[in-house]
XYZ file of N, CA and C in Angstrom:
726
model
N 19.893 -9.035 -5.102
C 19.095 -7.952 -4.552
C 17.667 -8.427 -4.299
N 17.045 -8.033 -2.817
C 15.936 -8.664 -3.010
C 14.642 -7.513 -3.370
N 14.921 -6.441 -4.125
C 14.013 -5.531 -4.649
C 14.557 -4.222 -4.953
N 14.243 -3.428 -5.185
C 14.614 -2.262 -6.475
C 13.121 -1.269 -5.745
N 13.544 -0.026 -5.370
C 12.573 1.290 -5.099
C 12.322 1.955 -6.679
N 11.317 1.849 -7.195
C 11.368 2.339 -8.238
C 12.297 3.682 -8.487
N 12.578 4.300 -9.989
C 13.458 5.195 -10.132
C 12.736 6.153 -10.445
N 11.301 5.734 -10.683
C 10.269 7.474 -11.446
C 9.946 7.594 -9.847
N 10.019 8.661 -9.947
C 8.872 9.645 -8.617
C 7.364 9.040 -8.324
N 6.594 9.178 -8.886
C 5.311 8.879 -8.430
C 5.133 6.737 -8.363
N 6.024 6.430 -8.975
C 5.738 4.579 -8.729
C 6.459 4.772 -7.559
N 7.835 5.378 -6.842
C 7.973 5.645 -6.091
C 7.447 5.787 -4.707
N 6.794 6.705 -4.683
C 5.894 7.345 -3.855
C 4.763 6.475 -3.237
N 3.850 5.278 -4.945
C 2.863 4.286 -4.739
C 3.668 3.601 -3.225
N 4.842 3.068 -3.579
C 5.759 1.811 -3.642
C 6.061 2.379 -1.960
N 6.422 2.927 -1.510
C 6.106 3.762 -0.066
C 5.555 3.936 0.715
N 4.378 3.755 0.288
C 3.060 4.064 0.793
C 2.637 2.793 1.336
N 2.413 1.803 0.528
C 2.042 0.625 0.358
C 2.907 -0.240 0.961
N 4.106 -0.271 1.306
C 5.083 -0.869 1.868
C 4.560 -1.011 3.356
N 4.291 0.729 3.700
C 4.469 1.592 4.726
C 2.897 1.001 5.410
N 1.670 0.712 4.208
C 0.573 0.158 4.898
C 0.663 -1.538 5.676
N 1.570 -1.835 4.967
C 1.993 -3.218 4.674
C 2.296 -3.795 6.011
N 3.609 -2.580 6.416
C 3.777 -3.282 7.640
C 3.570 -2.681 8.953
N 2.633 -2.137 8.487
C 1.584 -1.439 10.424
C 0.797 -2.378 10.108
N 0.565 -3.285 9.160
C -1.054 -4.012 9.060
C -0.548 -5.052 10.022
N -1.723 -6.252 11.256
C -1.974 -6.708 11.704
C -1.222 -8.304 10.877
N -0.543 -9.029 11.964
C 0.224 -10.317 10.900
C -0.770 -11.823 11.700
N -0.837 -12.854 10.786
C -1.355 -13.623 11.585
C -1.258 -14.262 12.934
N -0.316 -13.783 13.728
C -0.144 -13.993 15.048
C -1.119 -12.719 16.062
N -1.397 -12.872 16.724
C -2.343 -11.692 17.109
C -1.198 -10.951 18.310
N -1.778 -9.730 18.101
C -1.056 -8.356 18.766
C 0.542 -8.202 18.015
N 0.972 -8.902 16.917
C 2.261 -8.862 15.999
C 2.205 -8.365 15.014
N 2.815 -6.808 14.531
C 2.842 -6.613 13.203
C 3.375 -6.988 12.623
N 3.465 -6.796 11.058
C 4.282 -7.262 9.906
C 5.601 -6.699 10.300
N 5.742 -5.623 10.260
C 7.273 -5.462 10.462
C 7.926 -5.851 11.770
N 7.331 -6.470 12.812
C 7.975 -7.338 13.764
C 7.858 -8.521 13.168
N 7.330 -9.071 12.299
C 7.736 -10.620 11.902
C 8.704 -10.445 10.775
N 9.039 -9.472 10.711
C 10.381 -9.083 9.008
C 11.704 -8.791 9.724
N 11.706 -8.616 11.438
C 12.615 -8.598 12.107
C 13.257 -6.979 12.258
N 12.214 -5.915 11.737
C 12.717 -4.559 11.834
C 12.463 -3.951 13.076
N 13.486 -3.288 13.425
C 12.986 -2.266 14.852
C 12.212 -1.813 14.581
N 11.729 -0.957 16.003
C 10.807 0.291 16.277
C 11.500 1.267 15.516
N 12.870 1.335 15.512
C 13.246 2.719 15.075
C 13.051 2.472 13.270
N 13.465 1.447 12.973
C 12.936 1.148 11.262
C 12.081 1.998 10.657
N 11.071 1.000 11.590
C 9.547 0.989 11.156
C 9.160 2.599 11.005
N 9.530 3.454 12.000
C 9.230 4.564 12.514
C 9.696 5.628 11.272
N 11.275 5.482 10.958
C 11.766 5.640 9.545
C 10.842 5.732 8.981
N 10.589 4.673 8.051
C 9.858 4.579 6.832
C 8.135 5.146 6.890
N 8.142 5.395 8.556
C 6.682 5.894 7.972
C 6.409 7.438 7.871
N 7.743 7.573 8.655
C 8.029 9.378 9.080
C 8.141 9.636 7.594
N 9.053 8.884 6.438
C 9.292 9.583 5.290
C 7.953 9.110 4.572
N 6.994 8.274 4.702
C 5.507 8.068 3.740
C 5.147 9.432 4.311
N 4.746 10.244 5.853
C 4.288 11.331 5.819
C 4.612 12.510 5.354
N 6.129 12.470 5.196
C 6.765 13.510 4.224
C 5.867 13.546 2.522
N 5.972 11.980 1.958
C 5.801 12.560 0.889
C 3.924 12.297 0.414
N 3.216 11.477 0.848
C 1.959 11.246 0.603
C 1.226 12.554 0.403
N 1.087 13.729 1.752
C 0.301 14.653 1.007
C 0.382 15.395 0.218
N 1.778 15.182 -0.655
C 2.132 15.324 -1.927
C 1.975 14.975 -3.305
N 1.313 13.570 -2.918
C 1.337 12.658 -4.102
C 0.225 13.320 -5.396
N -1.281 14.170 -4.709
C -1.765 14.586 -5.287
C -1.060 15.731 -6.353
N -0.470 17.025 -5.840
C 0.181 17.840 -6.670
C 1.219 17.065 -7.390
N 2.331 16.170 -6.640
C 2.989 15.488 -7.681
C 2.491 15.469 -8.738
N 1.522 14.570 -9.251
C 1.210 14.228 -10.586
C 0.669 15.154 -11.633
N 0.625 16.602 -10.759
C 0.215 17.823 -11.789
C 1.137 18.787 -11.386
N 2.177 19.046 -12.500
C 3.548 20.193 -12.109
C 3.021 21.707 -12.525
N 1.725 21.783 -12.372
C 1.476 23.084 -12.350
C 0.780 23.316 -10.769
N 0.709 22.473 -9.611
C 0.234 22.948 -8.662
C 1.234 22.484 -7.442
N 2.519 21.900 -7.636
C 3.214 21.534 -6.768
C 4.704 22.783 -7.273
N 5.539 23.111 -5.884
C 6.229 24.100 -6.088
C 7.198 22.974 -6.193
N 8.600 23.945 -6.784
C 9.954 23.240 -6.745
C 10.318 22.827 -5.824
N 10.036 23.490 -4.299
C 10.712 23.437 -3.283
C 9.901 21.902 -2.390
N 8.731 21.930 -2.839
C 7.755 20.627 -2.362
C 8.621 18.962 -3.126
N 9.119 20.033 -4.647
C 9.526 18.474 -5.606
C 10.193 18.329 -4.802
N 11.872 18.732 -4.212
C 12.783 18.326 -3.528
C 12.501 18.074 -2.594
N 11.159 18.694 -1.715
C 11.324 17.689 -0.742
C 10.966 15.710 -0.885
N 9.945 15.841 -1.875
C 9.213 14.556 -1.782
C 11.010 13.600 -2.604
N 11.479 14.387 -3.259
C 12.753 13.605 -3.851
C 13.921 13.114 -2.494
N 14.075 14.324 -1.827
C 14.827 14.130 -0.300
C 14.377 12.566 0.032
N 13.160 12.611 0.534
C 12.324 11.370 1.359
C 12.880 10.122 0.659
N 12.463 10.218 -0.905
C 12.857 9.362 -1.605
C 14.389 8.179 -1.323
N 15.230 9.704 -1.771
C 16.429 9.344 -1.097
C 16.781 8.864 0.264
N 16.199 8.982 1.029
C 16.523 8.687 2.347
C 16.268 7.263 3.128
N 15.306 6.820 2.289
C 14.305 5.658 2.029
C 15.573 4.710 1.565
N 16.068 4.973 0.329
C 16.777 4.252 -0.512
C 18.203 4.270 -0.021
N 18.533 5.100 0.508
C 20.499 5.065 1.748
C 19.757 4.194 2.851
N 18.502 4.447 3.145
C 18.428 3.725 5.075
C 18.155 2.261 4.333
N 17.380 1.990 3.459
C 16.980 0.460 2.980
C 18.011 -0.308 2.549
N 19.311 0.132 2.180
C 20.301 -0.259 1.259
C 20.943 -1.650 1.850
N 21.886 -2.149 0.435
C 22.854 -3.452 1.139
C 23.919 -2.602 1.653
N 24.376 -1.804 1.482
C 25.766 -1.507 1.967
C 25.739 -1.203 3.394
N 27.089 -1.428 3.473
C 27.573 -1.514 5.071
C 26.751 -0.681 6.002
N 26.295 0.792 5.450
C 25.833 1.359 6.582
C 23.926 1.373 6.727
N 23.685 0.688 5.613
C 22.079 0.154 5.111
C 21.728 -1.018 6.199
N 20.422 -0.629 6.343
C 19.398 -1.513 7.141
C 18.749 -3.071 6.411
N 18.921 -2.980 5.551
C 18.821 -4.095 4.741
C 17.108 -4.549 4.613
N 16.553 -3.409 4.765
C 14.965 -3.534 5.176
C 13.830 -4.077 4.320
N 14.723 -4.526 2.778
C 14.152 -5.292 2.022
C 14.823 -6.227 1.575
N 15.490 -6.881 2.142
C 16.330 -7.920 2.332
C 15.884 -8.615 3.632
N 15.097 -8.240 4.398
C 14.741 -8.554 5.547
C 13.362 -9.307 5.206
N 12.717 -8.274 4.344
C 11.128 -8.756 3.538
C 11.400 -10.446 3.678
N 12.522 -10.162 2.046
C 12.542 -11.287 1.642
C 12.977 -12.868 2.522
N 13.565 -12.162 3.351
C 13.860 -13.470 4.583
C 12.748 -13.840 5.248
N 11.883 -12.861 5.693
C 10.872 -13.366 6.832
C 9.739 -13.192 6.434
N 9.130 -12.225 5.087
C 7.861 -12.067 4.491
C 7.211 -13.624 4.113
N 5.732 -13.458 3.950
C 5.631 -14.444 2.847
C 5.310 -13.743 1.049
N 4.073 -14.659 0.848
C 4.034 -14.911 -0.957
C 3.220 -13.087 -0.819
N 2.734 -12.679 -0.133
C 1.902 -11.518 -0.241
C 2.607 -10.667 0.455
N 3.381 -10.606 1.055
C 4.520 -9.079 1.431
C 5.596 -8.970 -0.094
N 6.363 -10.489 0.018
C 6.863 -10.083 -1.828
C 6.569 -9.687 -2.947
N 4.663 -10.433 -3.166
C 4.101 -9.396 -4.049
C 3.925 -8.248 -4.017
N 3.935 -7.686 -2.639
C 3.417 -6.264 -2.198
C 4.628 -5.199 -2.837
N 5.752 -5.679 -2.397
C 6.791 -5.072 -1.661
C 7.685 -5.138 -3.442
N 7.379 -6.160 -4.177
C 7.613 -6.562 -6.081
C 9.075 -7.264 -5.873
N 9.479 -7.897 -4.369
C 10.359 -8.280 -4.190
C 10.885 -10.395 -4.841
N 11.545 -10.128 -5.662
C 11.378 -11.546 -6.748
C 12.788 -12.473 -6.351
N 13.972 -11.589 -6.314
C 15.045 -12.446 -6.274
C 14.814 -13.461 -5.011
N 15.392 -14.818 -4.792
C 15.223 -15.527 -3.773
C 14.115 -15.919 -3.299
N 12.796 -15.776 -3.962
C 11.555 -15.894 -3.575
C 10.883 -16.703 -4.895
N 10.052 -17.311 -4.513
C 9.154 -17.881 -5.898
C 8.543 -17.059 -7.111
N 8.414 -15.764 -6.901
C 8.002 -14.751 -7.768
C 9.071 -14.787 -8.978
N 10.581 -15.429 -8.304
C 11.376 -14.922 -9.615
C 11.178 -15.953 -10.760
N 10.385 -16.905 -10.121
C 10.067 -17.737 -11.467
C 9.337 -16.976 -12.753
N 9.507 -16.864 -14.563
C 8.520 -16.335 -15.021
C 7.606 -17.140 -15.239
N 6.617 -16.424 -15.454
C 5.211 -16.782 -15.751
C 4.903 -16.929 -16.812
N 4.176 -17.755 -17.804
C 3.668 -17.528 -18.898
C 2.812 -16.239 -19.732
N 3.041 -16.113 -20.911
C 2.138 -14.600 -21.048
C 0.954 -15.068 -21.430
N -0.072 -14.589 -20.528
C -1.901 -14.609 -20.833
C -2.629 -15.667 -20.641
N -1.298 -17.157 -19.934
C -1.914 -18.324 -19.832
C -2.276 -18.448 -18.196
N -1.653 -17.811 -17.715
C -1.911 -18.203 -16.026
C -2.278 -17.024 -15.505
N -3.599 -16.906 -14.881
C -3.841 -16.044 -14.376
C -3.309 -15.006 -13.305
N -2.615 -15.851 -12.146
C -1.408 -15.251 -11.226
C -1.948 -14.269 -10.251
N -3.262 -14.804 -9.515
C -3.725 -14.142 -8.915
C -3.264 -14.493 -7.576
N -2.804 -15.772 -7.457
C -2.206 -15.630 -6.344
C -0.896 -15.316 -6.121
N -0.766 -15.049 -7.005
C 1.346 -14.242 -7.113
C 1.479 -12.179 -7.115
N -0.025 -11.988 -6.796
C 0.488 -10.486 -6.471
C -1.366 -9.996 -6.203
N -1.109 -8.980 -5.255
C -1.924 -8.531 -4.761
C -1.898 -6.613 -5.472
N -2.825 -5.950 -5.230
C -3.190 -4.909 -5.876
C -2.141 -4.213 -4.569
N -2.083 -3.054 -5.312
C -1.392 -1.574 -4.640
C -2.758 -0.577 -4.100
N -2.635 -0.705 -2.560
C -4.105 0.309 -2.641
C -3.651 1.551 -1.559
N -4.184 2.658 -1.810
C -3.759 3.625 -0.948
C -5.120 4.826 -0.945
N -5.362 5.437 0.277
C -6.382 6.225 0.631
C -5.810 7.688 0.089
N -5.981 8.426 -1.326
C -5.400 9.474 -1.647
C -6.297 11.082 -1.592
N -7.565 11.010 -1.079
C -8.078 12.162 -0.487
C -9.055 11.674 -0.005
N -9.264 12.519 1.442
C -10.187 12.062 2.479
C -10.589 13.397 3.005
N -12.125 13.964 2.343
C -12.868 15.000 2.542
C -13.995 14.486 3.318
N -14.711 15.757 3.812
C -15.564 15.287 4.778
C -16.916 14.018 4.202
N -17.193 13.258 4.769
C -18.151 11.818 4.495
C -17.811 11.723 2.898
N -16.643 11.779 2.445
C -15.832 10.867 1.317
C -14.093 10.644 1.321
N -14.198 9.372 1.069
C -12.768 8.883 0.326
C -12.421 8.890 -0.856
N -11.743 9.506 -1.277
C -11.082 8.593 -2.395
C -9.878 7.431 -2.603
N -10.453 6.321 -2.954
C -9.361 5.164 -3.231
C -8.284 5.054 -4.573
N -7.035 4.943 -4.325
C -6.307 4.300 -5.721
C -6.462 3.111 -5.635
N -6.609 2.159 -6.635
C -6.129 0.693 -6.892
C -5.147 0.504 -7.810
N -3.923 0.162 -7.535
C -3.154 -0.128 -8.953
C -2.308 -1.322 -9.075
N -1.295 -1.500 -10.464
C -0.956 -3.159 -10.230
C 0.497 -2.616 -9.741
N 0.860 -3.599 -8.791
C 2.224 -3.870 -8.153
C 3.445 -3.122 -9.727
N 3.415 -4.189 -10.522
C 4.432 -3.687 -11.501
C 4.128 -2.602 -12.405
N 3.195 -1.763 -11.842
C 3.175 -0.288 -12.818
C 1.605 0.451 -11.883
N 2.598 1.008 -10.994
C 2.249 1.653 -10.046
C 1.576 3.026 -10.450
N 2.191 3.363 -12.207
C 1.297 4.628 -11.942
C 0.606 4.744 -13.380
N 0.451 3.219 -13.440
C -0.756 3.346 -14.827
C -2.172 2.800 -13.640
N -3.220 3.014 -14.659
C -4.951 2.949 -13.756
C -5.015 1.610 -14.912
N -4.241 1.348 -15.690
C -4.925 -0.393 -16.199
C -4.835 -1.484 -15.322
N -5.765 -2.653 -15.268
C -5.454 -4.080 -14.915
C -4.336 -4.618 -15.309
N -3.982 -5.598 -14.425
C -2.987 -6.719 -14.925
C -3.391 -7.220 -16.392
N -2.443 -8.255 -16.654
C -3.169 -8.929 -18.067
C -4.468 -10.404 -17.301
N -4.883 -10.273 -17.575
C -5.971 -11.723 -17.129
C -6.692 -10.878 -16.155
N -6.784 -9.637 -15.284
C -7.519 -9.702 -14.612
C -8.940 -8.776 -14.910
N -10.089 -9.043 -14.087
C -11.211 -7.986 -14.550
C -11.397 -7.182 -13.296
N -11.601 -7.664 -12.724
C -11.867 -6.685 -11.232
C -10.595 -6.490 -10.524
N -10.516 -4.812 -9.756
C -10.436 -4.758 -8.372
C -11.237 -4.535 -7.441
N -11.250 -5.299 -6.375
C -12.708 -5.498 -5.780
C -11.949 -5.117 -4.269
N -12.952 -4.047 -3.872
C -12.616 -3.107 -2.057
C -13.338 -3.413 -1.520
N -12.818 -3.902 -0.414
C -13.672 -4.328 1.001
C -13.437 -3.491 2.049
N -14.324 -2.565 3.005
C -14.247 -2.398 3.769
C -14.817 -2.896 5.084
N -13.839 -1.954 6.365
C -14.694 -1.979 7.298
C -14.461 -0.523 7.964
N -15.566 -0.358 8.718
C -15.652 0.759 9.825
C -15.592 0.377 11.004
N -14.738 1.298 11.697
C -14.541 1.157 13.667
C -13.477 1.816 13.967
N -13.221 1.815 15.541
C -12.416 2.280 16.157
C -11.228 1.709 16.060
N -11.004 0.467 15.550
C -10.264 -0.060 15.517
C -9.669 -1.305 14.120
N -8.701 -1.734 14.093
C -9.023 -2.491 12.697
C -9.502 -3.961 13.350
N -10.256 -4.381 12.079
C -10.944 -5.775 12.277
C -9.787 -6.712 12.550
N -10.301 -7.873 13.842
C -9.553 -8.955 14.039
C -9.834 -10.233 13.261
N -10.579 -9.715 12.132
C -11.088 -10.913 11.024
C -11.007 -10.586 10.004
N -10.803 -10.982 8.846
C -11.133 -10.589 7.221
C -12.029 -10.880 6.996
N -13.101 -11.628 7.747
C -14.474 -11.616 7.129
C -15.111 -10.509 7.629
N -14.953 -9.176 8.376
C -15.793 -8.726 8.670
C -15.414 -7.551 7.730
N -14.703 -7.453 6.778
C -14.622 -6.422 5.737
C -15.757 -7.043 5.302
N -16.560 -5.926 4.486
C -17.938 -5.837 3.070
C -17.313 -4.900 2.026
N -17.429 -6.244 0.932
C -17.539 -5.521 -0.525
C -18.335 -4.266 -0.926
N -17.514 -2.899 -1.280
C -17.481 -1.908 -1.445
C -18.191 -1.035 -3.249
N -16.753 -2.321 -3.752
C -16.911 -1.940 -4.949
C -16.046 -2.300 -5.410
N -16.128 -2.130 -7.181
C -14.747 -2.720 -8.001
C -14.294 -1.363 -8.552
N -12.856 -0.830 -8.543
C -12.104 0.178 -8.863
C -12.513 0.593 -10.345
N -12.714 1.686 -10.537
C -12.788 1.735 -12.193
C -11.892 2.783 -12.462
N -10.968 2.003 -13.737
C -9.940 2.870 -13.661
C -8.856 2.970 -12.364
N -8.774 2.377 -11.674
C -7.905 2.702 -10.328
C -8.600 3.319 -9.711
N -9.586 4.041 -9.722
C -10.414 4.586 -8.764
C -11.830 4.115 -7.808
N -11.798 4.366 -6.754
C -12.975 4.377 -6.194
C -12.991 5.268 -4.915
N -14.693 5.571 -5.253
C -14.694 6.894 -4.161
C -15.729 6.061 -3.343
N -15.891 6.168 -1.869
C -16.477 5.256 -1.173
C -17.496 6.596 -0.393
N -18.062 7.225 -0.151
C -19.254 8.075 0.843
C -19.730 7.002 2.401
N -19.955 8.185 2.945
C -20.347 7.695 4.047
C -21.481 9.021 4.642
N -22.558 7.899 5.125
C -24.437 9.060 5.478
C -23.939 10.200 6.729
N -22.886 9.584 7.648
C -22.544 10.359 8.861
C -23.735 9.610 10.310
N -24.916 9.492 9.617
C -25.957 9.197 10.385
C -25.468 7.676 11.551
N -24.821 7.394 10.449
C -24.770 5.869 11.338
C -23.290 5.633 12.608
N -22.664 7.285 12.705
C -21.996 7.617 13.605
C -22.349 8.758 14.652
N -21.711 8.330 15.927
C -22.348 9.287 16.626
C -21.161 9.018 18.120
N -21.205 10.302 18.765
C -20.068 10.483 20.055
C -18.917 11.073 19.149
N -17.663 10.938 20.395
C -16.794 11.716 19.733
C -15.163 11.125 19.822
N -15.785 9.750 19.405
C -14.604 8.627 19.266
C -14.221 8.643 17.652
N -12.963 9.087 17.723
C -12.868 8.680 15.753
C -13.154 7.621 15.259
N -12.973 7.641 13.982
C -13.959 6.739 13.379
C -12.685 6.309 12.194
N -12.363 4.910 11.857
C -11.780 5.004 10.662
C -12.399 3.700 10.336
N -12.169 4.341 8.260
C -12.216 3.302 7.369
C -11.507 2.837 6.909
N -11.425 1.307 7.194
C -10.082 0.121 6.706
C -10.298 -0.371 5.579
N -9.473 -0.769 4.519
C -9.862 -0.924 3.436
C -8.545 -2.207 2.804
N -8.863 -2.857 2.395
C -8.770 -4.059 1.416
C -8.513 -4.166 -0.117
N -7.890 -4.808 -0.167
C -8.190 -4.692 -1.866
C -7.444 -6.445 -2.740
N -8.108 -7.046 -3.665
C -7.860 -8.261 -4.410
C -8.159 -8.328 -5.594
N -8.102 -8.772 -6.345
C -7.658 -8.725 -8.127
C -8.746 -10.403 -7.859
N -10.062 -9.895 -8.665
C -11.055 -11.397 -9.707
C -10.403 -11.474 -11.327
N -10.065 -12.512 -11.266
C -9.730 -12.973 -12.709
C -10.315 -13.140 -13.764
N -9.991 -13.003 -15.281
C -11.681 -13.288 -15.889
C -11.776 -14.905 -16.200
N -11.053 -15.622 -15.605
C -11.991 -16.649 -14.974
C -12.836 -16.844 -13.536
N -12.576 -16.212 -13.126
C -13.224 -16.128 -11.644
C -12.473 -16.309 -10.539
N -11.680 -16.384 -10.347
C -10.193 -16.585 -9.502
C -9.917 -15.920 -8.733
N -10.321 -15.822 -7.298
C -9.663 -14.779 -6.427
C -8.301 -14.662 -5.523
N -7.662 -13.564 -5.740
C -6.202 -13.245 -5.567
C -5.853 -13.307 -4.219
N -5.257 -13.172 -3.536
C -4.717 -12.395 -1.627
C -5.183 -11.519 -1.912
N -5.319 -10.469 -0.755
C -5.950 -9.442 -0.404
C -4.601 -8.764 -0.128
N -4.440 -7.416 -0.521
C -2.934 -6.945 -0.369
C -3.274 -5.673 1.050
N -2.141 -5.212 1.222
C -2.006 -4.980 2.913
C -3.149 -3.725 3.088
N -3.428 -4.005 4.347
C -4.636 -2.593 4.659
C -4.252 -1.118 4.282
N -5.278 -0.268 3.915
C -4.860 1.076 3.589
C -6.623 1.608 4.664
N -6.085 3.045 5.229
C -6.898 3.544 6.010
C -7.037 4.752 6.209
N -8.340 5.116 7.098
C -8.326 6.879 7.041
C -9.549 6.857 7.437
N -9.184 8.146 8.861
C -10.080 8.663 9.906
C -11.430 9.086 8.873
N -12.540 8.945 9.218
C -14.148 9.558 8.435
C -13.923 10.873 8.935
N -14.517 11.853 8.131
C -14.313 12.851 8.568
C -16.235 13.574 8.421
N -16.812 14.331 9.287
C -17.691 14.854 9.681
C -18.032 16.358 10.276
């Protein structure tokens, strides 16, 4: 198997999201996304993002069962399911993480926590190797009010705790602003380091103007506490609002 959808609801949900940023993000060939270099259709791709919009503006009430109804749980559980029959090995499954693992590299498998057949399934030592280049952070844009974001940062293998890996000290967010996403990684600027999984990013409004949307692209990499910097795991984004 080349990966496992988590079985709790909300690592779930992370694991979706992040997939789903993963492969609209820009691949090193220019005008090629990730999920055209993983070999998935239009209609795939389209799948998996139709069911991230099902369940994302959920994710907030998810995690508090006094403000999400029953009828919202089943739906975000539906999506779930649907995700996990269309992704599957069996005969009538798309094989859409089996595909990762064929055509991804070292930072879609970390993304995606996909190990069998890949170098990840090697283990690692405990607390001796830092392993920053064997997995990239989980990042997702989880409320976007007017001139603020809020950011999650979390680790690949425990999607819905707010601790670091073992060895690491920072998550460190880079953004950028525009109409469009950057055709460079240098033109993201360091934001901030997550505390707790969180970071809320503001924006003055002043330094926009007309009536072209505006979005903020966002980044995210794990500093080691030796100083060690990780991949940058797949873009997460969201229109400014004014």
């Amino acid at each position: 198997m080349a990966s496992i959808i988590p079985e709790k609801v909300i690592p779930a949900m992370f694991f979706i999201i992040s997939v789903d940023n993963l492969q609209k993000s820009e691949s090193n060939i220019p005008g090629t996304l990730r999920w055209q270099l993983w070999h998935w259709t239009q209609e795939e791709s389209d799948f998996w993002t139709k069911q991230r919009n099902v369940i994302e503006p959920l994710l907030k009430q998810y995690s508090n069962r006094h403000t999400i109804s029953t009828e919202e749980r089943e739906k975000v559980k539906k999506a779930i399911k649907s995700i996990r029959e269309y992704s599957s090995y069996n005969v009538n499954g798309h094989r859409l993480l089996l595909k990762i693992a064929a055509f991804g590299n070292n930072s879609d498998w970390s993304i995606a926590n996909i190990k069998f057949g890949t170098p990840l399934a090697k283990k690692t030592g405990s607390g001796k190797l830092d392993a920053t280049s064997l997995k990239s952070p989980l990042l997702s844009v989880v409320s976007n009010l007017l001139g603020q974001q809020l950011l999650f940062v979390r680790d690949v293998d425990a999607p819905s705790s707010t601790k670091l890996p073992e060895g690491i000290k920072f998550a460190k967010v880079y953004r950028y602003i525009g109409t469009e996403p950057p055709q460079n990684i240098n033109e993201y600027e360091f934001v901030g380091n997550a505390k707790r999984g969180r970071l809320v990013c503001t924006f003055e409004g002043k330094e926009f103007s007309g009536n072209q949307k505006i979005y903020a692209y966002y980044i995210a990499r794990y500093e080691s506490k030796k100083g060690e910097l990780g991949e940058h795991g797949a873009m997460a984004f969201a229109e400014i609002l004014f």
